[in-house]
Tab-separated table of C-alpha atoms in Angstrom:
chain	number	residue	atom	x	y	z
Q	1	UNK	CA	-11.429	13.344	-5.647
Q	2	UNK	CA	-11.679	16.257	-2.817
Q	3	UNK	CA	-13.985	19.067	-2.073
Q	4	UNK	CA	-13.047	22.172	-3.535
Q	5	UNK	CA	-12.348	25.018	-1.282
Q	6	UNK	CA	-12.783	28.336	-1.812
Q	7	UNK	CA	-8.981	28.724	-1.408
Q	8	UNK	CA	-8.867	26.357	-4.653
Q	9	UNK	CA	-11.480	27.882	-6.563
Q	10	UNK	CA	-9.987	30.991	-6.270
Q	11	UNK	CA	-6.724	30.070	-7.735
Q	12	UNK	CA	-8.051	28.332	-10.922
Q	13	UNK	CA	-10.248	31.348	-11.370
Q	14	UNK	CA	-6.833	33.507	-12.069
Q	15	UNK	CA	-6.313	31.779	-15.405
Q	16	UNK	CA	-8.354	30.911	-18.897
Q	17	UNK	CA	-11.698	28.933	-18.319
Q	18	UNK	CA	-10.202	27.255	-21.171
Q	19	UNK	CA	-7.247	26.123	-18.987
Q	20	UNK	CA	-9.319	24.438	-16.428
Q	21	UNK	CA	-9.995	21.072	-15.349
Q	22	UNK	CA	-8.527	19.589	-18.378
Q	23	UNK	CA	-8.799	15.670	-18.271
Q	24	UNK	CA	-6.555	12.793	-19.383
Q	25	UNK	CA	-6.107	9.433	-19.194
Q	26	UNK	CA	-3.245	6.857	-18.307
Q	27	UNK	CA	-2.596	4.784	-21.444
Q	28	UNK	CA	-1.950	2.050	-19.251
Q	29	UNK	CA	-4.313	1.903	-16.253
Q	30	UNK	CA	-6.996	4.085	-18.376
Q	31	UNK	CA	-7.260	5.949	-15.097
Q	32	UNK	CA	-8.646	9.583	-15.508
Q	33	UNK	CA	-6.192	12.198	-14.204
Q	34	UNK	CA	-7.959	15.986	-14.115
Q	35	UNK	CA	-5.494	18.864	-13.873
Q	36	UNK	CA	-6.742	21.554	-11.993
Q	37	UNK	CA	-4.685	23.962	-14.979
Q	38	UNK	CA	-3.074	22.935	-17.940
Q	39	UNK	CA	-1.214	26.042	-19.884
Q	40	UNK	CA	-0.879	26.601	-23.459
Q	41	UNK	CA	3.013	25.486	-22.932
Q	42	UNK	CA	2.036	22.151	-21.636
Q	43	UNK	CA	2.272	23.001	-17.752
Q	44	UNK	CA	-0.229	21.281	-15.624
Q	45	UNK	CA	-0.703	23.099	-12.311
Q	46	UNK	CA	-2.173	21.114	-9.103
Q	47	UNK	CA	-3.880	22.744	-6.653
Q	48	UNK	CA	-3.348	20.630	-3.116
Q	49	UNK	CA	-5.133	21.981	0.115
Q	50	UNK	CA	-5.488	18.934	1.846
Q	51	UNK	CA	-3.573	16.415	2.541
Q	52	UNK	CA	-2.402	13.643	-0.174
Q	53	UNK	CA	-0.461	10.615	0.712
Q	54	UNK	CA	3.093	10.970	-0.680
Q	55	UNK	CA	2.803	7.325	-2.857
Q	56	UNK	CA	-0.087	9.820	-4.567
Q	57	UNK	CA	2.007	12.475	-5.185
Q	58	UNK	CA	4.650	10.291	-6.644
Q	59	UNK	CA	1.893	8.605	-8.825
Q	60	UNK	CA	1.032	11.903	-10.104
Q	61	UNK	CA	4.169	13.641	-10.851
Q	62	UNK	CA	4.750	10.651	-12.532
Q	63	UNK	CA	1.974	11.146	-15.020
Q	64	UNK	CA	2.189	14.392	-15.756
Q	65	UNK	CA	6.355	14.981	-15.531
Q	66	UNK	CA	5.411	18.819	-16.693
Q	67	UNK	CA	3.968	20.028	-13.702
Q	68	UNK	CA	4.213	22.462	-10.651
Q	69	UNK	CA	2.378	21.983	-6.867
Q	70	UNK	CA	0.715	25.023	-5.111
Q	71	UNK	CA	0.241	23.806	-1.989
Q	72	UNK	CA	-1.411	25.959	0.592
Q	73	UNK	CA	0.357	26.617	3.371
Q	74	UNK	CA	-1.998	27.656	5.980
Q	75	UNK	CA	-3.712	23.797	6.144
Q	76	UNK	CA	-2.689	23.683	9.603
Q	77	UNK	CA	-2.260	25.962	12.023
Q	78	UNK	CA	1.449	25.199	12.681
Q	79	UNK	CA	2.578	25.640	9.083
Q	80	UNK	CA	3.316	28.895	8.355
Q	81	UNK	CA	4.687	29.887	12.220
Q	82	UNK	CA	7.501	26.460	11.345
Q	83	UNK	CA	8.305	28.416	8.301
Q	84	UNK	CA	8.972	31.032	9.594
Q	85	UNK	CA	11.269	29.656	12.017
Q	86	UNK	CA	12.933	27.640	9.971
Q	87	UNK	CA	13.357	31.173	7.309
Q	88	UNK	CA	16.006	31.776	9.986
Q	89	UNK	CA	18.559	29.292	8.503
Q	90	UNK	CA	18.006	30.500	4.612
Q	91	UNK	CA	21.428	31.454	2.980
Q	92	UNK	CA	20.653	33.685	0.166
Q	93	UNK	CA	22.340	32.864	-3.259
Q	94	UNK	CA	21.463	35.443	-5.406
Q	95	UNK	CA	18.483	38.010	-5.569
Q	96	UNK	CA	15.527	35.510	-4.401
Q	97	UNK	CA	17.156	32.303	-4.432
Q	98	UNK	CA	18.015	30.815	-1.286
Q	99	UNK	CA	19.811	27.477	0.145
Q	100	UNK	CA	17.800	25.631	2.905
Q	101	UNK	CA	19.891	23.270	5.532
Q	102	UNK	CA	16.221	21.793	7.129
Q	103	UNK	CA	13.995	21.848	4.144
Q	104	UNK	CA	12.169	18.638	6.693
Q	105	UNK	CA	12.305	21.510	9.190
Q	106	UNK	CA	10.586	24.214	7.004
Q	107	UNK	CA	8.122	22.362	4.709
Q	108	UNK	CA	5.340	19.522	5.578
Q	109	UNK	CA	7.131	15.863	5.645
Q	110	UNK	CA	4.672	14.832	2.537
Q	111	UNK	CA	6.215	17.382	0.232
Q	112	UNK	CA	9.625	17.090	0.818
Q	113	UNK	CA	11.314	15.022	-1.590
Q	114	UNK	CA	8.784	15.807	-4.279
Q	115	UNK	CA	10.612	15.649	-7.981
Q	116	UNK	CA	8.837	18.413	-9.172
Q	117	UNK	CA	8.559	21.993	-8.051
Q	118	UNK	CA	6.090	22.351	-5.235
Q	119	UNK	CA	5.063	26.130	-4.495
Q	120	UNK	CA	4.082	27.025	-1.093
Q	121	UNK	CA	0.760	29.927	-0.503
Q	122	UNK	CA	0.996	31.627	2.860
Q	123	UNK	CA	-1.310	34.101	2.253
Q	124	UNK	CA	-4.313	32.825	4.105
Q	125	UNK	CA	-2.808	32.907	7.786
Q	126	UNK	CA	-2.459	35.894	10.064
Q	127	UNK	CA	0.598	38.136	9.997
Q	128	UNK	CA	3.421	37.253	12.313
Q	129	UNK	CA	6.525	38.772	11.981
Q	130	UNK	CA	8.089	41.892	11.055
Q	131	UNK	CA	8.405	40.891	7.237
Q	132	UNK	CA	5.011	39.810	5.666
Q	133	UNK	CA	6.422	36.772	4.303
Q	134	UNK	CA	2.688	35.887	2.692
Q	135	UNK	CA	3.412	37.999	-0.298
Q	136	UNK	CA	5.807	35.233	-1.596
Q	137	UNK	CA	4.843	31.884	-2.803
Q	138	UNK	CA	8.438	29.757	-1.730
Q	139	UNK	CA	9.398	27.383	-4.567
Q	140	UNK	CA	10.884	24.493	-3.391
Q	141	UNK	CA	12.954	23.355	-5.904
Q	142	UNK	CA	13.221	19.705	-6.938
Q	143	UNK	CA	17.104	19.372	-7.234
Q	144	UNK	CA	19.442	20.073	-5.004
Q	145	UNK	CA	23.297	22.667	-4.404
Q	146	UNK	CA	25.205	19.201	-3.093
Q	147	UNK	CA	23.443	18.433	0.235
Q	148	UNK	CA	21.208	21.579	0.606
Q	149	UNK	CA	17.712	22.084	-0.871
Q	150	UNK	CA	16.969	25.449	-3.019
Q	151	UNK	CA	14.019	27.936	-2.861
Q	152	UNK	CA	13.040	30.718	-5.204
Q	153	UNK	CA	10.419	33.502	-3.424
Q	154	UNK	CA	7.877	34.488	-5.897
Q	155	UNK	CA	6.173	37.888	-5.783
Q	156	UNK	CA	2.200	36.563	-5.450
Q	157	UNK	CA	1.147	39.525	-7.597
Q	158	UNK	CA	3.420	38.251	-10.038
Q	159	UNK	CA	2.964	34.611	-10.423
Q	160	UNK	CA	-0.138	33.832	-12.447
Q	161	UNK	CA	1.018	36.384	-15.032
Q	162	UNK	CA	4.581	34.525	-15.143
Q	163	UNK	CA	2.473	31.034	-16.123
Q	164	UNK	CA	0.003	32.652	-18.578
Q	165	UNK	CA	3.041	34.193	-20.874
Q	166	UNK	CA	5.188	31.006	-19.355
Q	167	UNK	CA	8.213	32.910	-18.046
Q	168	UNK	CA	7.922	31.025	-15.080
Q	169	UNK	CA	7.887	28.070	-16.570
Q	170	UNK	CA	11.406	28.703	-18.430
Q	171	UNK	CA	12.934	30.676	-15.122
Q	172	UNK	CA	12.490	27.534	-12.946
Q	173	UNK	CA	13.478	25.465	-15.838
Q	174	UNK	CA	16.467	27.370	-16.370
Q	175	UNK	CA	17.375	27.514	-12.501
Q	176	UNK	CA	17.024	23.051	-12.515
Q	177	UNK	CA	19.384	23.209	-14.871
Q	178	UNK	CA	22.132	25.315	-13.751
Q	179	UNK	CA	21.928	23.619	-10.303
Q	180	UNK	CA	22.443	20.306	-12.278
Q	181	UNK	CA	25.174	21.997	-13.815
Q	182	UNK	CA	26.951	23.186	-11.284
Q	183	UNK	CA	26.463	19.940	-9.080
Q	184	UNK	CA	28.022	17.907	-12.016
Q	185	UNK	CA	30.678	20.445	-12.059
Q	186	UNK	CA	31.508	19.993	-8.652
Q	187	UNK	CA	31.576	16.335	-8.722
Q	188	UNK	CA	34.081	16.301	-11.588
Q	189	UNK	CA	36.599	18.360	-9.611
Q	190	UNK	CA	36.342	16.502	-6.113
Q	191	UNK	CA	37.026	13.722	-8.876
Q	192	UNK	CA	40.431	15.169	-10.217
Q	193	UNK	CA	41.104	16.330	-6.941
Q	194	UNK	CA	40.488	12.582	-5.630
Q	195	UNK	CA	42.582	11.299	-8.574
Q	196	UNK	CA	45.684	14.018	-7.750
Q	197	UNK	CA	45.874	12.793	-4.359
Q	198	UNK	CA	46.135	9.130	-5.423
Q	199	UNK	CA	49.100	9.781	-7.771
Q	200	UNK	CA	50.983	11.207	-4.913
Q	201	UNK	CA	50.390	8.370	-2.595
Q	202	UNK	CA	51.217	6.348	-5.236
Q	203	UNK	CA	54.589	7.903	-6.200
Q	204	UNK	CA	56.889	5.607	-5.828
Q	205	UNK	CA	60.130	6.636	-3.554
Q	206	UNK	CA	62.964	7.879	-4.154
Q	207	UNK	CA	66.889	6.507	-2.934
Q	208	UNK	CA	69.704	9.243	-2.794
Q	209	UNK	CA	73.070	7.156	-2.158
Q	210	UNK	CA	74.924	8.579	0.666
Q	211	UNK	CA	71.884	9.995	2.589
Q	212	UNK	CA	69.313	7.398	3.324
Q	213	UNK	CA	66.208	6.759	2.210
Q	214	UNK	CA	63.555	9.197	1.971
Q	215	UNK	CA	60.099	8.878	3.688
């Protein structure tokens, strides 16, 4: 349990009273688990302003499986200026979809590595830059294009509407599973490419009388 700030109160107050601190328990450990939103589709949200201990995390996602992190990103005061630096690197993909070489270098060690989308809330610092990057929420992805991690930018305006009528929901759903897709695809032709180059080491050689042998 953690005080709730005003930052957190604020975001549960976007959605359905009815949606709010819904609680559970572990069948196992009989442990009580409250989400701080749990949609109509079955999508708990967690709202995380301070710190949590990444075994927690793990323990959490873990329970839940269905769920999505808003983290905010302003906790300390050297948060959003590392983004920002780090922003430098992105290589877009398509519309708002990016690839990230130093996700470690961008994001807070203790999310990194989550398995389940973790969305990072700028909006709370000062503006630095000549892009206001704090009307996004970044979407860390929890897959990854070979070695590089993924991030979707989110309009803010538009991302409490998205879970209410759960398009968000399906869109990150949908862009998990062509990554896995396309990872799996990849894999499969470095492994008939691997395969072609052992059949022509393994060719046996050929002898033409008269003219030697043939390296």
């Amino acid at each position: 349990w953690e005080p709730e700030t005003e930052w957190h109160r604020a975001w549960k107050n976007k959605f359905p009273v009815a949606w709010q601190e819904c609680i559970q328990y572990d069948s196992i450990t009989n442990e009580k688990h409250i989400a701080d939103i749990h949609t109509e589709q079955g999508l708990v949200i967690k709202f995380q302003h301070s710190h949590i201990d990444p075994v927690e995390r793990k323990k959490r996602e873990e329970f839940y499986t269905n769920m999505v992190w808003v983290v905010d990103g302003t906790r300390l005061k050297g948060d959003y200026p590392r983004f920002l630096n780090g922003l430098r690197s992105f290589k877009q993909i398509k519309g708002r979809t990016f690839r990230v070489y130093n996700e470690k270098e961008c994001f807070p060690q203790a999310w990194v590595g989550s398995s389940v989308p973790v969305i990072f809330d700028f909006l709370n610092y000062q503006i630095i830059g000549e892009k206001d990057w704090r009307n996004f929420l970044c979407c860390l992805l929890p897959v990854k294009l070979g070695d590089t991690a993924i991030v979707e930018f989110i309009p803010q305006q538009e991302f409490a509407g998205a879970l209410r009528n759960g398009t968000l929901g399906t869109r990150i759903n949908s862009m998990i599973s062509d990554i896995i897709q396309v990872n799996n695809e990849n894999k499969a032709e470095a492994q008939r490419a691997a395969m072609s180059q052992i059949k022509r080491v393994n060719r046996p050689i050929r002898r033409y009388p008269g003219r030697g042998r043939r390296f």
